PDB file of C-alpha atoms and ligand atoms in Angstrom:
ATOM      1  CA  MET V 104       0.614  19.526  -7.143  1.00 62.00           C
ATOM      2  CA  ALA V 105       3.143  18.714  -4.515  1.00 90.00           C
ATOM      3  CA  GLU V 106       5.033  15.832  -3.100  1.00 95.00           C
ATOM      4  CA  ARG V 107       4.546  14.934   0.519  1.00 97.00           C
ATOM      5  CA  PRO V 108       7.156  13.313   2.773  1.00 97.00           C
ATOM      6  CA  ILE V 109       6.785   9.532   3.095  1.00 97.00           C
ATOM      7  CA  VAL V 110       6.342   8.323   6.663  1.00 97.00           C
ATOM      8  CA  ILE V 111       9.068   5.868   7.674  1.00 96.00           C
ATOM      9  CA  TYR V 112       8.699   2.829   9.956  1.00 96.00           C
ATOM     10  CA  GLY V 113       8.702   3.885  13.585  1.00 94.00           C
ATOM     11  CA  ASP V 114       6.085   6.588  13.114  1.00 96.00           C
ATOM     12  CA  PRO V 115       3.001   5.436  15.055  1.00 96.00           C
ATOM     13  CA  VAL V 116       0.623   6.662  12.310  1.00 98.00           C
ATOM     14  CA  LEU V 117       1.536   3.541  10.290  1.00 98.00           C
ATOM     15  CA  ARG V 118      -0.218   1.443  12.963  1.00 98.00           C
ATOM     16  CA  GLU V 119      -3.496   3.353  12.748  1.00 98.00           C
ATOM     17  CA  VAL V 120      -6.535   1.764  11.122  1.00 98.00           C
ATOM     18  CA  SER V 121      -7.477   4.167   8.342  1.00 98.00           C
ATOM     19  CA  GLU V 122     -10.932   5.731   8.272  1.00 98.00           C
ATOM     20  CA  LYS V 123     -13.498   5.314   5.554  1.00 98.00           C
ATOM     21  CA  ILE V 124     -13.784   8.207   3.101  1.00 98.00           C
ATOM     22  CA  GLU V 125     -17.390   9.432   3.297  1.00 97.00           C
ATOM     23  CA  GLN V 126     -17.116  11.957   0.506  1.00 97.00           C
ATOM     24  CA  ILE V 127     -14.582  12.738  -2.198  1.00 97.00           C
ATOM     25  CA  THR V 128     -13.944  16.309  -1.144  1.00 97.00           C
ATOM     26  CA  PRO V 129     -11.465  18.760  -2.717  1.00 96.00           C
ATOM     27  CA  GLU V 130      -9.091  17.817   0.134  1.00 97.00           C
ATOM     28  CA  ILE V 131      -9.238  14.154  -0.907  1.00 97.00           C
ATOM     29  CA  LYS V 132      -8.671  15.072  -4.559  1.00 97.00           C
ATOM     30  CA  ASN V 133      -5.721  17.176  -3.517  1.00 97.00           C
ATOM     31  CA  LEU V 134      -4.380  14.285  -1.439  1.00 98.00           C
ATOM     32  CA  VAL V 135      -4.698  11.903  -4.427  1.00 97.00           C
ATOM     33  CA  SER V 136      -2.866  14.376  -6.633  1.00 97.00           C
ATOM     34  CA  ASP V 137      -0.053  14.800  -4.088  1.00 98.00           C
ATOM     35  CA  MET V 138       0.186  11.028  -3.631  1.00 98.00           C
ATOM     36  CA  LYS V 139       0.621  10.585  -7.393  1.00 96.00           C
ATOM     37  CA  ASP V 140       3.497  13.073  -7.363  1.00 96.00           C
ATOM     38  CA  THR V 141       4.988  11.405  -4.293  1.00 97.00           C
ATOM     39  CA  LEU V 142       4.770   7.903  -5.792  1.00 96.00           C
ATOM     40  CA  LYS V 143       6.286   9.018  -9.074  1.00 93.00           C
ATOM     41  CA  LYS V 144       9.197  10.700  -7.305  1.00 94.00           C
ATOM     42  CA  ALA V 145       9.773   7.633  -5.132  1.00 94.00           C
ATOM     43  CA  GLN V 146       9.519   5.357  -8.217  1.00 90.00           C
ATOM     44  CA  GLY V 147       7.347   2.984  -6.241  1.00 91.00           C
ATOM     45  CA  LEU V 148       4.570   0.636  -7.246  1.00 93.00           C
ATOM     46  CA  GLY V 149       2.062   1.623  -4.581  1.00 96.00           C
ATOM     47  CA  LEU V 150       1.378   4.142  -1.859  1.00 98.00           C
ATOM     48  CA  ALA V 151      -1.288   4.284   0.845  1.00 98.00           C
ATOM     49  CA  ALA V 152      -2.557   7.607   2.213  1.00 98.00           C
ATOM     50  CA  VAL V 153      -1.373   6.676   5.701  1.00 98.00           C
ATOM     51  CA  GLN V 154       2.163   6.591   4.294  1.00 98.00           C
ATOM     52  CA  VAL V 155       1.955  10.343   3.815  1.00 98.00           C
ATOM     53  CA  GLY V 156       0.480  10.655   7.297  1.00 98.00           C
ATOM     54  CA  VAL V 157      -3.239  10.754   6.410  1.00 98.00           C
ATOM     55  CA  PRO V 158      -5.029   7.664   7.775  1.00 98.00           C
ATOM     56  CA  VAL V 159      -7.929   7.428   5.320  1.00 98.00           C
ATOM     57  CA  ARG V 160      -8.906   4.407   3.230  1.00 98.00           C
ATOM     58  CA  LEU V 161      -7.150   5.265   0.001  1.00 98.00           C
ATOM     59  CA  PHE V 162      -4.218   3.874  -1.913  1.00 98.00           C
ATOM     60  CA  ILE V 163      -2.818   4.247  -5.386  1.00 98.00           C
ATOM     61  CA  LEU V 164      -0.935   1.818  -7.608  1.00 96.00           C
ATOM     62  CA  ASP V 165       1.228   2.739 -10.549  1.00 94.00           C
ATOM     63  CA  LEU V 166       0.832  -0.458 -12.529  1.00 85.00           C
ATOM     64  CA  SER V 167       2.687   1.000 -15.508  1.00 86.00           C
ATOM     65  CA  VAL V 168       5.860   0.197 -13.560  1.00 77.00           C
ATOM     66  CA  ILE V 169       5.211  -3.509 -14.271  1.00 77.00           C
ATOM     67  CA  ASP V 170       2.935  -3.382 -17.323  1.00 79.00           C
ATOM     68  CA  LEU V 171       3.293  -0.611 -19.884  1.00 80.00           C
ATOM     69  CA  SER V 172      -0.312  -1.001 -21.039  1.00 81.00           C
ATOM     70  CA  GLU V 173      -1.478  -0.159 -17.518  1.00 82.00           C
ATOM     71  CA  THR V 174      -1.918   3.194 -15.840  1.00 86.00           C
ATOM     72  CA  LEU V 175      -2.060   4.647 -12.394  1.00 92.00           C
ATOM     73  CA  ARG V 176      -5.113   3.487 -10.462  1.00 95.00           C
ATOM     74  CA  VAL V 177      -6.792   4.991  -7.429  1.00 98.00           C
ATOM     75  CA  PHE V 178      -8.539   2.763  -4.858  1.00 98.00           C
ATOM     76  CA  ILE V 179     -10.883   4.508  -2.422  1.00 98.00           C
ATOM     77  CA  ASN V 180     -12.559   2.479   0.372  1.00 98.00           C
ATOM     78  CA  PRO V 181     -11.304  -0.789  -1.162  1.00 98.00           C
ATOM     79  CA  GLU V 182     -12.782  -4.120  -0.089  1.00 98.00           C
ATOM     80  CA  ILE V 183     -11.148  -7.474  -0.674  1.00 98.00           C
ATOM     81  CA  ILE V 184     -14.002  -9.636  -1.986  1.00 98.00           C
ATOM     82  CA  GLU V 185     -12.172 -12.855  -2.743  1.00 98.00           C
ATOM     83  CA  THR V 186      -8.697 -14.316  -2.565  1.00 98.00           C
ATOM     84  CA  ALA V 187      -7.192 -17.543  -3.877  1.00 98.00           C
ATOM     85  CA  GLY V 188      -3.919 -19.415  -3.779  1.00 98.00           C
ATOM     86  CA  GLU V 189      -0.732 -18.615  -1.963  1.00 97.00           C
ATOM     87  CA  VAL V 190       2.611 -17.522  -3.306  1.00 96.00           C
ATOM     88  CA  GLU V 191       5.899 -16.253  -1.926  1.00 95.00           C
ATOM     89  CA  ILE V 192       7.208 -13.115  -3.651  1.00 92.00           C
ATOM     90  CA  GLU V 193       9.863 -10.617  -2.668  1.00 92.00           C
ATOM     91  CA  GLU V 194       8.419  -7.246  -1.802  1.00 93.00           C
ATOM     92  CA  GLY V 195       9.476  -3.906  -0.457  1.00 95.00           C
ATOM     93  CA  CYS V 196       7.727  -0.900   1.078  1.00 97.00           C
ATOM     94  CA  LEU V 197       8.391   2.813   0.687  1.00 97.00           C
ATOM     95  CA  SER V 198       8.129   3.127   4.486  1.00 97.00           C
ATOM     96  CA  PHE V 199      11.054   0.661   4.838  1.00 96.00           C
ATOM     97  CA  PRO V 200      13.711   2.054   2.484  1.00 94.00           C
ATOM     98  CA  GLY V 201      16.142  -0.584   1.275  1.00 91.00           C
ATOM     99  CA  LEU V 202      14.352  -3.537   2.873  1.00 94.00           C
ATOM    100  CA  TYR V 203      13.192  -6.370   0.601  1.00 94.00           C
ATOM    101  CA  GLN V 204      11.895  -9.706   1.834  1.00 93.00           C
ATOM    102  CA  LYS V 205      10.034 -12.712   0.490  1.00 94.00           C
ATOM    103  CA  ILE V 206       6.508 -12.683   1.887  1.00 95.00           C
ATOM    104  CA  VAL V 207       3.734 -15.269   1.529  1.00 95.00           C
ATOM    105  CA  ARG V 208       0.394 -13.810   0.447  1.00 97.00           C
ATOM    106  CA  ASN V 209      -2.602 -14.797  -1.618  1.00 97.00           C
ATOM    107  CA  GLU V 210      -1.861 -15.258  -5.294  1.00 97.00           C
ATOM    108  CA  LYS V 211      -5.103 -13.831  -6.669  1.00 98.00           C
ATOM    109  CA  VAL V 212      -7.443 -11.181  -5.423  1.00 98.00           C
ATOM    110  CA  ARG V 213     -10.759  -9.616  -6.385  1.00 98.00           C
ATOM    111  CA  VAL V 214     -11.101  -6.102  -5.062  1.00 98.00           C
ATOM    112  CA  LYS V 215     -13.954  -3.616  -5.117  1.00 98.00           C
ATOM    113  CA  ALA V 216     -13.267   0.098  -4.726  1.00 98.00           C
ATOM    114  CA  LEU V 217     -14.198   3.594  -5.844  1.00 98.00           C
ATOM    115  CA  ASP V 218     -12.042   5.469  -8.327  1.00 97.00           C
ATOM    116  CA  GLN V 219     -11.099   9.116  -7.829  1.00 95.00           C
ATOM    117  CA  ASP V 220     -14.439  10.243  -9.286  1.00 95.00           C
ATOM    118  CA  GLY V 221     -16.400   8.017  -6.921  1.00 96.00           C
ATOM    119  CA  ASN V 222     -17.281   5.360  -9.503  1.00 97.00           C
ATOM    120  CA  GLU V 223     -17.298   1.812  -8.181  1.00 98.00           C
ATOM    121  CA  PHE V 224     -15.173  -0.780  -9.948  1.00 97.00           C
ATOM    122  CA  ILE V 225     -14.262  -4.404  -9.429  1.00 98.00           C
ATOM    123  CA  MET V 226     -10.827  -5.652 -10.381  1.00 96.00           C
ATOM    124  CA  ASP V 227      -9.402  -9.157 -10.623  1.00 96.00           C
ATOM    125  CA  ALA V 228      -5.667  -9.289 -10.197  1.00 94.00           C
ATOM    126  CA  ASP V 229      -2.837 -11.760  -9.922  1.00 94.00           C
ATOM    127  CA  GLY V 230       0.945 -11.598  -9.979  1.00 91.00           C
ATOM    128  CA  MET V 231       2.582  -8.370  -8.846  1.00 91.00           C
ATOM    129  CA  THR V 232      -0.678  -6.443  -9.125  1.00 93.00           C
ATOM    130  CA  ALA V 233      -2.416  -8.731  -6.630  1.00 95.00           C
ATOM    131  CA  ARG V 234       0.646  -8.517  -4.446  1.00 95.00           C
ATOM    132  CA  ALA V 235       0.611  -4.724  -4.504  1.00 95.00           C
ATOM    133  CA  ILE V 236      -3.143  -4.523  -3.776  1.00 97.00           C
ATOM    134  CA  LEU V 237      -2.813  -6.838  -0.757  1.00 98.00           C
ATOM    135  CA  HIS V 238       0.250  -4.977   0.521  1.00 98.00           C
ATOM    136  CA  GLU V 239      -1.452  -1.582   0.254  1.00 98.00           C
ATOM    137  CA  TYR V 240      -4.703  -2.910   1.728  1.00 98.00           C
ATOM    138  CA  ASP V 241      -2.736  -4.042   4.791  1.00 98.00           C
ATOM    139  CA  HIS V 242      -1.601  -0.447   5.305  1.00 98.00           C
ATOM    140  CA  LEU V 243      -5.262   0.614   5.672  1.00 98.00           C
ATOM    141  CA  GLU V 244      -5.561  -1.898   8.524  1.00 98.00           C
ATOM    142  CA  GLY V 245      -2.406  -0.630  10.227  1.00 98.00           C
ATOM    143  CA  LYS V 246      -0.583  -3.767   9.174  1.00 98.00           C
ATOM    144  CA  LEU V 247       2.971  -3.798   7.817  1.00 97.00           C
ATOM    145  CA  PHE V 248       4.834  -6.364   5.752  1.00 96.00           C
ATOM    146  CA  ILE V 249       7.148  -7.145   8.654  1.00 95.00           C
ATOM    147  CA  ASP V 250       4.074  -8.550  10.454  1.00 95.00           C
ATOM    148  CA  ARG V 251       3.893 -11.231   7.762  1.00 95.00           C
ATOM    149  CA  MET V 252       7.529 -12.271   8.144  1.00 94.00           C
ATOM    150  CA  SER V 253       8.509 -15.241  10.280  1.00 90.00           C
ATOM    151  CA  PRO V 254       9.657 -14.466  13.844  1.00 91.00           C
ATOM    152  CA  MET V 255      13.118 -15.660  12.823  1.00 91.00           C
ATOM    153  CA  THR V 256      13.309 -13.226   9.883  1.00 91.00           C
ATOM    154  CA  ARG V 257      12.132 -10.387  12.099  1.00 90.00           C
ATOM    155  CA  THR V 258      14.821 -11.252  14.636  1.00 91.00           C
ATOM    156  CA  LEU V 259      17.457 -11.202  11.910  1.00 91.00           C
ATOM    157  CA  LEU V 260      16.207  -7.797  10.751  1.00 92.00           C
ATOM    158  CA  ARG V 261      15.994  -6.299  14.236  1.00 92.00           C
ATOM    159  CA  GLY V 262      19.085  -4.144  13.848  1.00 91.00           C
ATOM    160  CA  ARG V 263      17.963  -2.697  10.525  1.00 91.00           C
ATOM    161  CA  LEU V 264      14.455  -2.013  11.825  1.00 92.00           C
ATOM    162  CA  ARG V 265      15.885  -0.222  14.838  1.00 92.00           C
ATOM    163  CA  LYS V 266      17.955   1.983  12.506  1.00 91.00           C
ATOM    164  CA  LEU V 267      14.835   2.920  10.527  1.00 89.00           C
ATOM    165  CA  THR V 268      12.989   3.769  13.751  1.00 89.00           C
ATOM    166  CA  ALA V 269      15.856   5.939  14.936  1.00 83.00           C
ATOM    167  CA  ALA V 270      15.934   7.824  11.623  1.00 71.00           C
ATOM    168  CA  SER V 271      12.192   8.531  11.483  1.00 62.00           C
TER     169      SER V 271
HETATM  170 ZN1   ZN M 446       4.095  -0.484   2.107  1.00 54.63          ZN
END
């Protein structure tokens, strides 16, 4: 059990397309465990493996942050099966400390993934859960939430983004 440092914007690993996990090895289990500790410490809603510098197709969501009846969920090799609607919600990212912006994304999502024991599950989500799934899924594709901002917003944020890059 150990936290790992969260990779900040500017580190090229965040642009890598994460690789499929062929087998849930002890290393992967260890990574999941460390990511749980890291997410808890950061008090975030979601964390992708690439955000701790390991570009494999894995993310976790701590849904209890928004819904007390929920728990932490692990998504291995997730696939977005279906999306519907569009909604603009403010979101942040642990790789962009202090930056929050309204982003347009799908409102609903159906996702298929493996849990940490390798069991397949399908989940239908909306609201903040759908938002978090889509945000984390983007990380696996090397995509960041700034890519979904308008060119004008990105221009306005240029100074702050440069500061993050310099600090990483
Ligand atoms: Zn993020």
